[in-house]
Coordinates of C-alpha atoms and ligand atoms in Angstrom, one line a residue:
M103 CA -25.0 -24.0 -51.2
S104 CA -25.1 -21.9 -54.2
S105 CA -28.0 -19.5 -54.6
K106 CA -27.7 -19.6 -58.4
K107 CA -31.2 -20.6 -59.7
K108 CA -31.7 -23.5 -61.9
Q109 CA -31.7 -22.7 -65.7
I110 CA -35.4 -23.2 -66.2
S111 CA -36.2 -20.8 -63.4
Q112 CA -33.8 -18.2 -64.8
L113 CA -35.2 -18.6 -68.2
L114 CA -38.9 -18.2 -67.1
H115 CA -38.0 -15.0 -65.2
S116 CA -35.5 -13.5 -67.5
D117 CA -37.8 -11.0 -69.3
P118 CA -38.8 -8.7 -66.4
S119 CA -35.2 -8.7 -65.2
S120 CA -35.4 -5.0 -66.1
P121 CA -38.7 -3.3 -65.5
I122 CA -41.2 -3.6 -68.4
E123 CA -44.3 -1.3 -68.9
H124 CA -47.4 -2.3 -66.9
G125 CA -45.4 -5.1 -65.2
S126 CA -45.6 -7.2 -68.3
L127 CA -44.2 -10.6 -67.8
H128 CA -43.1 -11.0 -71.4
Q129 CA -40.8 -8.8 -73.4
P130 CA -43.2 -6.9 -75.7
I131 CA -43.0 -7.3 -79.5
H132 CA -41.2 -4.2 -80.5
T133 CA -41.9 -3.4 -84.1
S134 CA -40.2 -0.1 -84.3
V135 CA -37.4 0.1 -86.9
A136 CA -35.7 3.2 -85.4
Y137 CA -35.1 4.5 -81.9
G138 CA -35.2 8.1 -80.9
Y139 CA -32.7 9.9 -78.6
A140 CA -33.6 12.9 -76.6
E141 CA -29.9 13.6 -75.9
S142 CA -28.3 13.6 -79.3
R143 CA -24.9 12.6 -78.0
D144 CA -26.4 9.3 -76.8
I145 CA -27.0 8.1 -80.4
A146 CA -23.3 8.6 -81.2
S147 CA -22.2 6.7 -78.2
V148 CA -24.6 3.8 -79.1
F149 CA -23.1 3.7 -82.7
Q150 CA -19.7 3.7 -81.3
G151 CA -20.4 0.8 -78.9
K152 CA -19.7 2.9 -75.8
S153 CA -23.2 2.5 -74.4
S154 CA -25.8 -0.1 -75.0
G155 CA -29.0 0.9 -76.9
Y156 CA -30.8 0.4 -80.2
S157 CA -30.2 2.2 -83.4
Y158 CA -31.7 0.4 -86.3
G159 CA -33.9 -2.7 -86.5
R160 CA -31.7 -4.7 -88.9
A161 CA -28.8 -4.7 -86.4
S162 CA -30.7 -5.1 -83.1
N163 CA -34.1 -5.1 -81.5
P164 CA -35.2 -5.4 -77.8
T165 CA -37.6 -8.5 -78.4
V166 CA -34.8 -10.3 -80.3
A167 CA -32.3 -9.3 -77.6
A168 CA -34.6 -10.9 -74.9
L169 CA -34.5 -14.1 -76.9
E170 CA -30.7 -13.9 -77.3
R171 CA -30.4 -13.7 -73.5
K172 CA -32.5 -16.9 -73.2
I173 CA -30.3 -18.8 -75.8
T174 CA -27.2 -17.7 -74.0
L175 CA -28.7 -18.9 -70.7
L176 CA -29.6 -22.3 -72.2
E177 CA -26.2 -22.7 -73.7
D178 CA -24.4 -21.3 -70.7
G179 CA -22.6 -19.0 -73.0
I180 CA -21.4 -15.5 -73.0
S181 CA -23.4 -14.0 -75.9
S182 CA -25.7 -15.0 -78.7
C183 CA -26.7 -13.5 -82.0
C184 CA -30.0 -14.5 -83.6
F185 CA -30.8 -14.7 -87.3
S186 CA -33.9 -15.2 -89.5
S187 CA -33.2 -18.9 -89.8
G188 CA -30.7 -21.6 -88.8
M189 CA -29.2 -21.4 -92.3
A190 CA -28.8 -17.6 -92.0
A191 CA -26.9 -18.2 -88.7
I192 CA -24.6 -20.8 -90.3
S193 CA -24.0 -18.9 -93.5
A194 CA -23.3 -15.6 -91.7
T195 CA -20.9 -17.3 -89.3
M196 CA -19.0 -18.9 -92.1
L197 CA -18.9 -15.9 -94.4
T198 CA -17.8 -13.7 -91.5
L199 CA -15.0 -15.8 -90.0
L200 CA -13.6 -17.6 -93.1
Q201 CA -11.7 -15.9 -95.9
S202 CA -10.5 -17.0 -99.3
G203 CA -7.5 -19.3 -98.9
D204 CA -8.8 -20.8 -95.6
H205 CA -9.7 -24.4 -95.1
L206 CA -12.7 -25.8 -93.2
I207 CA -13.1 -29.4 -92.0
S208 CA -16.7 -30.5 -91.9
S209 CA -18.5 -33.6 -90.8
S210 CA -19.7 -35.4 -94.0
F211 CA -23.0 -36.2 -92.1
L212 CA -24.7 -32.9 -92.4
F213 CA -28.0 -31.3 -92.7
G214 CA -28.7 -31.2 -96.5
N215 CA -28.7 -27.4 -96.9
T216 CA -25.6 -26.9 -94.8
N217 CA -23.9 -29.4 -97.1
S218 CA -25.1 -27.4 -100.1
F219 CA -24.0 -24.1 -98.6
F220 CA -20.4 -25.5 -97.8
N221 CA -20.1 -26.5 -101.4
T222 CA -21.0 -22.8 -102.3
L223 CA -18.1 -21.7 -100.0
T224 CA -15.7 -23.6 -102.3
T225 CA -16.6 -21.2 -105.2
F226 CA -15.4 -18.3 -103.0
G227 CA -12.0 -19.9 -102.6
I228 CA -12.6 -21.6 -99.2
E229 CA -11.5 -25.2 -99.2
V230 CA -13.8 -27.6 -97.5
T231 CA -12.9 -31.2 -96.6
F232 CA -15.8 -33.5 -95.6
V233 CA -14.8 -36.3 -93.2
D234 CA -16.5 -39.0 -91.1
A235 CA -16.7 -37.1 -87.8
T236 CA -17.7 -40.1 -85.7
D237 CA -13.9 -40.7 -85.2
V238 CA -11.5 -37.8 -84.3
K239 CA -8.8 -39.6 -86.3
N240 CA -10.4 -38.5 -89.6
I241 CA -10.5 -34.9 -88.5
E242 CA -6.8 -35.1 -87.4
E243 CA -5.8 -36.5 -90.8
A244 CA -7.6 -33.7 -92.7
I245 CA -5.8 -30.8 -90.9
Q246 CA -3.8 -28.6 -93.2
A247 CA -1.6 -25.5 -92.6
N248 CA -4.5 -23.3 -93.7
T249 CA -7.2 -25.1 -91.6
K250 CA -9.2 -22.5 -89.6
A251 CA -12.2 -24.3 -88.3
V252 CA -14.0 -27.6 -87.7
F253 CA -17.8 -27.9 -88.1
V254 CA -19.9 -30.8 -86.8
E255 CA -23.4 -31.6 -85.8
T256 CA -24.1 -33.4 -82.5
I257 CA -26.4 -36.0 -83.9
A258 CA -26.6 -35.9 -87.7
N259 CA -29.8 -35.8 -89.5
P260 CA -31.2 -38.2 -90.9
R261 CA -29.0 -41.2 -90.1
T262 CA -28.3 -40.2 -86.5
Q263 CA -24.5 -40.5 -86.5
V264 CA -23.0 -39.2 -83.3
S265 CA -19.9 -37.0 -83.7
D266 CA -16.8 -37.9 -81.7
L267 CA -17.5 -34.5 -79.9
A268 CA -15.2 -34.6 -76.8
N269 CA -12.2 -35.9 -78.7
I270 CA -12.7 -33.4 -81.5
G271 CA -12.9 -30.6 -78.8
D272 CA -9.6 -31.7 -77.4
L273 CA -8.0 -31.8 -80.8
C274 CA -9.3 -28.4 -81.7
E275 CA -8.0 -27.0 -78.4
Q276 CA -4.5 -28.5 -79.1
K277 CA -4.4 -27.3 -82.7
R278 CA -6.0 -23.9 -81.9
L279 CA -8.8 -24.5 -84.4
L280 CA -12.2 -22.8 -84.1
Y281 CA -14.7 -25.6 -83.1
I282 CA -18.2 -25.0 -84.3
V283 CA -21.0 -27.3 -83.2
D284 CA -24.5 -27.4 -84.6
N285 CA -26.6 -28.4 -81.5
T286 CA -30.0 -28.4 -83.3
L287 CA -30.8 -32.1 -82.9
T288 CA -29.8 -32.3 -79.2
T289 CA -30.6 -28.8 -78.1
P290 CA -29.2 -27.3 -74.9
A291 CA -31.8 -29.3 -73.0
L292 CA -29.8 -32.5 -73.7
F293 CA -26.3 -31.2 -74.3
Q294 CA -24.2 -28.1 -74.0
P295 CA -21.4 -28.1 -76.6
K296 CA -19.4 -25.8 -74.3
K297 CA -18.7 -28.9 -72.2
V298 CA -16.7 -30.3 -75.1
K299 CA -14.8 -27.1 -75.7
A300 CA -16.8 -25.8 -78.6
G301 CA -16.1 -22.1 -79.3
L302 CA -19.3 -21.4 -81.2
V303 CA -22.7 -23.2 -80.9
I304 CA -25.3 -23.0 -83.7
N305 CA -29.0 -23.7 -83.0
S306 CA -31.8 -23.7 -85.5
L307 CA -34.5 -22.2 -83.3
T308 CA -37.1 -23.3 -85.9
K309 CA -36.8 -26.9 -84.6
Y310 CA -37.0 -28.0 -80.9
I311 CA -36.4 -24.7 -79.2
G312 CA -39.4 -23.0 -80.9
G313 CA -41.1 -26.4 -81.0
H314 CA -44.4 -25.3 -82.4
G315 CA -43.5 -25.1 -86.1
N316 CA -44.8 -21.6 -86.3
A317 CA -41.6 -19.5 -86.6
L318 CA -38.2 -19.7 -88.3
G319 CA -35.1 -18.6 -86.5
G320 CA -31.5 -19.4 -85.8
A321 CA -28.8 -18.5 -83.3
V322 CA -25.0 -18.5 -82.8
T323 CA -23.7 -18.6 -79.3
E324 CA -20.3 -17.6 -78.1
T325 CA -19.2 -20.0 -75.3
G326 CA -16.0 -18.0 -74.3
F327 CA -13.9 -21.0 -74.9
F328 CA -12.0 -20.0 -78.0
D329 CA -9.1 -17.5 -77.9
W330 CA -9.9 -15.0 -80.5
A331 CA -6.7 -13.1 -80.0
Q332 CA -4.9 -15.8 -82.0
Y333 CA -7.5 -16.0 -84.8
S334 CA -6.1 -14.2 -87.8
N335 CA -9.4 -13.2 -89.4
I336 CA -10.7 -10.8 -86.8
Y337 CA -10.7 -7.2 -88.1
D338 CA -8.9 -4.6 -86.0
T339 CA -12.2 -2.7 -85.5
Y340 CA -13.6 -5.6 -83.5
K341 CA -10.6 -6.2 -81.4
K342 CA -12.0 -4.3 -78.5
G343 CA -13.5 -5.1 -75.1
D344 CA -13.4 -8.6 -73.8
V345 CA -11.4 -10.9 -76.1
N346 CA -14.0 -13.6 -75.6
T347 CA -16.5 -11.6 -77.5
W348 CA -14.5 -10.5 -80.5
G349 CA -15.9 -13.4 -82.6
I350 CA -19.5 -12.8 -81.9
L351 CA -19.1 -9.0 -82.3
Q352 CA -17.7 -9.6 -85.8
I353 CA -20.6 -12.0 -86.6
R354 CA -23.1 -9.4 -85.4
K355 CA -21.5 -6.6 -87.4
K356 CA -20.3 -8.3 -90.6
G357 CA -22.9 -11.2 -90.6
L358 CA -26.1 -9.8 -89.2
R359 CA -25.9 -6.0 -89.8
D360 CA -24.2 -6.2 -93.3
M361 CA -25.8 -9.4 -94.7
G362 CA -29.2 -8.5 -93.2
A363 CA -30.8 -11.8 -92.4
T364 CA -32.5 -10.3 -89.3
L365 CA -34.9 -12.2 -87.1
S366 CA -38.3 -10.4 -86.8
A367 CA -39.6 -9.4 -83.4
E368 CA -42.8 -11.4 -84.0
A369 CA -40.8 -14.6 -84.7
A370 CA -38.5 -13.9 -81.7
H371 CA -41.6 -13.7 -79.5
H372 CA -42.9 -17.1 -80.7
L373 CA -39.5 -18.7 -80.3
A374 CA -39.1 -17.3 -76.7
I375 CA -42.5 -18.7 -75.7
G376 CA -41.5 -22.0 -77.2
A377 CA -38.1 -22.0 -75.3
E378 CA -39.9 -21.9 -72.0
T379 CA -41.2 -25.4 -72.3
L380 CA -38.2 -26.9 -74.2
S381 CA -37.1 -29.2 -71.4
F382 CA -40.6 -30.7 -70.9
R383 CA -41.3 -31.2 -74.6
I384 CA -37.9 -32.9 -75.1
K385 CA -38.6 -35.3 -72.3
Q386 CA -41.9 -36.4 -73.7
S387 CA -40.7 -36.6 -77.4
S388 CA -37.5 -38.5 -76.4
S389 CA -39.4 -41.0 -74.3
N390 CA -41.9 -41.5 -77.2
A391 CA -39.0 -42.0 -79.6
M392 CA -37.4 -44.6 -77.4
K393 CA -40.6 -46.7 -77.2
L394 CA -41.0 -46.4 -81.0
A395 CA -37.4 -47.3 -81.7
Q396 CA -37.8 -50.5 -79.6
F397 CA -41.0 -51.4 -81.5
F398 CA -39.3 -50.9 -84.9
N399 CA -36.2 -52.7 -83.9
G400 CA -36.5 -56.3 -85.1
H401 CA -39.9 -55.7 -86.8
P402 CA -40.1 -57.9 -89.9
M403 CA -41.1 -55.1 -92.1
I404 CA -38.1 -52.9 -91.1
N405 CA -34.6 -53.6 -92.2
Q406 CA -32.9 -51.1 -89.9
V407 CA -33.6 -48.5 -87.3
F408 CA -31.2 -45.5 -86.7
Y409 CA -31.7 -44.2 -83.2
P410 CA -28.7 -43.6 -80.8
G411 CA -30.9 -44.8 -77.9
L412 CA -30.7 -48.4 -79.2
A413 CA -27.8 -50.5 -77.8
N414 CA -27.0 -51.7 -81.3
H415 CA -26.4 -48.1 -82.6
P416 CA -22.7 -47.5 -83.3
G417 CA -22.9 -44.1 -81.5
H418 CA -24.9 -45.5 -78.5
T419 CA -22.0 -45.4 -75.9
L420 CA -20.9 -41.9 -77.1
A421 CA -24.5 -40.6 -76.9
T422 CA -25.0 -42.2 -73.5
D423 CA -21.8 -40.5 -72.1
L424 CA -22.5 -37.0 -73.7
F425 CA -26.3 -36.5 -73.8
S426 CA -28.9 -36.5 -71.1
N427 CA -31.3 -38.3 -73.5
Y428 CA -31.2 -39.6 -77.1
S429 CA -33.4 -36.9 -78.7
S430 CA -36.4 -37.7 -80.8
L431 CA -35.2 -38.0 -84.3
M432 CA -34.8 -41.4 -86.0
S433 CA -34.8 -43.0 -89.3
I434 CA -36.2 -46.3 -90.4
E435 CA -35.3 -48.3 -93.5
L436 CA -38.3 -50.2 -94.8
N437 CA -38.1 -53.7 -96.0
D438 CA -37.5 -53.7 -99.8
S439 CA -40.9 -55.1 -100.5
I440 CA -42.6 -51.9 -99.2
D441 CA -43.1 -48.7 -101.2
C442 CA -42.3 -45.8 -98.9
F443 CA -45.0 -43.6 -100.3
D444 CA -47.7 -46.4 -99.8
F445 CA -46.4 -46.8 -96.2
L446 CA -46.7 -43.0 -95.5
N447 CA -50.2 -42.9 -97.0
K448 CA -51.3 -45.5 -94.5
L449 CA -50.3 -43.4 -91.4
Q450 CA -53.3 -41.7 -89.9
L451 CA -51.9 -39.6 -87.1
V452 CA -48.4 -39.1 -88.3
I453 CA -48.1 -36.4 -90.9
T454 CA -46.0 -36.5 -94.1
A455 CA -44.1 -33.2 -93.8
S456 CA -40.7 -31.6 -93.8
N457 CA -39.4 -30.0 -90.6
L458 CA -38.3 -31.7 -87.4
G459 CA -38.6 -30.8 -83.7
D460 CA -42.3 -30.1 -84.1
N461 CA -44.8 -31.0 -81.4
R462 CA -46.5 -33.3 -83.9
T463 CA -44.8 -36.4 -85.3
L464 CA -43.7 -35.9 -88.8
A465 CA -42.4 -38.3 -91.4
I466 CA -40.5 -37.7 -94.7
P467 CA -39.0 -40.0 -97.4
V468 CA -35.4 -38.7 -97.3
A469 CA -33.9 -39.6 -100.7
H470 CA -36.9 -38.2 -102.6
T471 CA -37.1 -34.9 -100.8
I472 CA -34.5 -33.3 -98.5
F473 CA -31.6 -35.2 -99.9
Y474 CA -32.8 -35.4 -103.5
E475 CA -30.8 -32.5 -104.9
M476 CA -27.4 -33.9 -103.9
G477 CA -27.7 -36.9 -106.3
A478 CA -27.5 -40.7 -105.8
E479 CA -23.8 -40.9 -105.5
R480 CA -23.4 -38.5 -102.6
R481 CA -26.5 -40.0 -100.9
A482 CA -24.9 -43.4 -101.1
S483 CA -21.7 -42.0 -99.5
M484 CA -23.8 -40.7 -96.7
G485 CA -25.6 -44.0 -96.2
I486 CA -29.0 -42.7 -97.4
S487 CA -31.0 -45.5 -99.1
E488 CA -34.0 -45.0 -101.3
G489 CA -36.4 -46.4 -98.7
L490 CA -35.2 -44.4 -95.8
I491 CA -37.8 -42.5 -93.8
R492 CA -36.9 -39.9 -91.3
L493 CA -39.3 -39.5 -88.3
S494 CA -39.4 -36.5 -86.0
I495 CA -41.3 -37.8 -83.0
G496 CA -43.6 -35.4 -81.3
I497 CA -45.3 -35.1 -77.9
E498 CA -48.4 -37.1 -78.7
D499 CA -49.4 -40.1 -76.4
S500 CA -47.0 -42.9 -77.1
E501 CA -49.9 -45.5 -77.3
D502 CA -51.5 -43.6 -80.2
L503 CA -48.2 -43.3 -82.1
L504 CA -47.4 -47.1 -81.6
N505 CA -50.9 -47.9 -82.9
D506 CA -50.6 -45.7 -85.9
F507 CA -47.3 -47.4 -87.0
R508 CA -48.5 -50.9 -86.0
L509 CA -51.6 -50.5 -88.2
A510 CA -49.6 -49.1 -91.2
L511 CA -47.0 -51.8 -91.0
D512 CA -49.7 -54.6 -90.7
Ligands
LIG702 C1 -33.0 -27.3 -89.8 C2 -31.6 -27.4 -89.5 C3 -30.7 -26.3 -89.9 C4 -31.3 -25.1 -90.6 O1 -32.2 -24.4 -89.8 P1 -33.4 -23.5 -90.5 O2 -34.0 -22.8 -89.4 O3 -34.3 -24.5 -91.2 O4 -32.7 -22.6 -91.5 C5 -29.4 -26.4 -89.6 N1 -28.9 -27.5 -88.9 C6 -29.7 -28.6 -88.6 C7 -29.0 -29.7 -87.9 C8 -31.0 -28.5 -88.9 O5 -31.8 -29.6 -88.5

């Protein structure tokens, strides 16, 4: 039998893997911006990448590095690079690895700000094609001679479409395209995109991994799957060492160091504490979500429920095959006779708030808030109706949540 410890055990014991002052069980919050070297030659060798060490806080920090090790562990990857938010991780990755004249294929079912950012990319001469990623056929049809990468989310927010993840992975492998998967909604507790041949994995740490809604952060993880030797946008300077790490090295240098969206040590500490209980929180919130989805399904005041755990969801089989649970994000479309604001005002326990993946159950009217800026036409193309409410289910007692919704709907 293998003596390799289970992931959760490795995660909980990863900080003191090298000795920490006073036997501390947590990596301390290192606030120093600079690091002094008694032997002056050492600082040169750190700058030249010949030895590991810290030079300047924008580029690296020991508290952030401890969190990066945990994310890498969770994703079963090779290396991770953290950023000040999920959007910073996405934008730095794209701006680092794509150049003017390149083409990106993206799922059209996207987090609103990612959608907005991909539109910004087009103003820099990067072509973007948005396709329905629930079927690999649409990705295949969009491939051009200058296509460099494919970007999808596992479960899309808010309508919970499930991407055709494994088939897209096979296609990207065959066509030698960089496959980037945003794993925020599923988290590595439910799904590791490496299993479907993703080359890079994005996580917004702000959401489930942090879990407590008290810190922003994002991460990019290199899985080791993609062959960077045949990727034309890697600068010669970063073609050194293990070829599996060229991509993340370029993201770290060009994206993090040069663009500067650095995660603070304080935030990294909060997020690392959150990550310790990720698998337990996800179990409870997913179980709550399933009970609520079953309650909403067929309720006379609700037109439609979007939750991959329901057998009538178009992505149910895909989600069952790929994920160890259906996550805890769902959307409900209220009966036309109900004003969504009146309904939200009736909820006592559930909070009207943005964010998802919080320990508390949060609700938001989608068309009027997070998807407002894109306009009615693009909303309609994404299947976002005016009465759609997104629910991020928390870890409260399921009976209390059921009662809250029951009373509000009555
Ligand atoms: C929230 C979110 C992001 C962005 O993360 P921030 O930490 O808020 O910047 C990206 N992708 C998905 C799927 C998200 O839900």
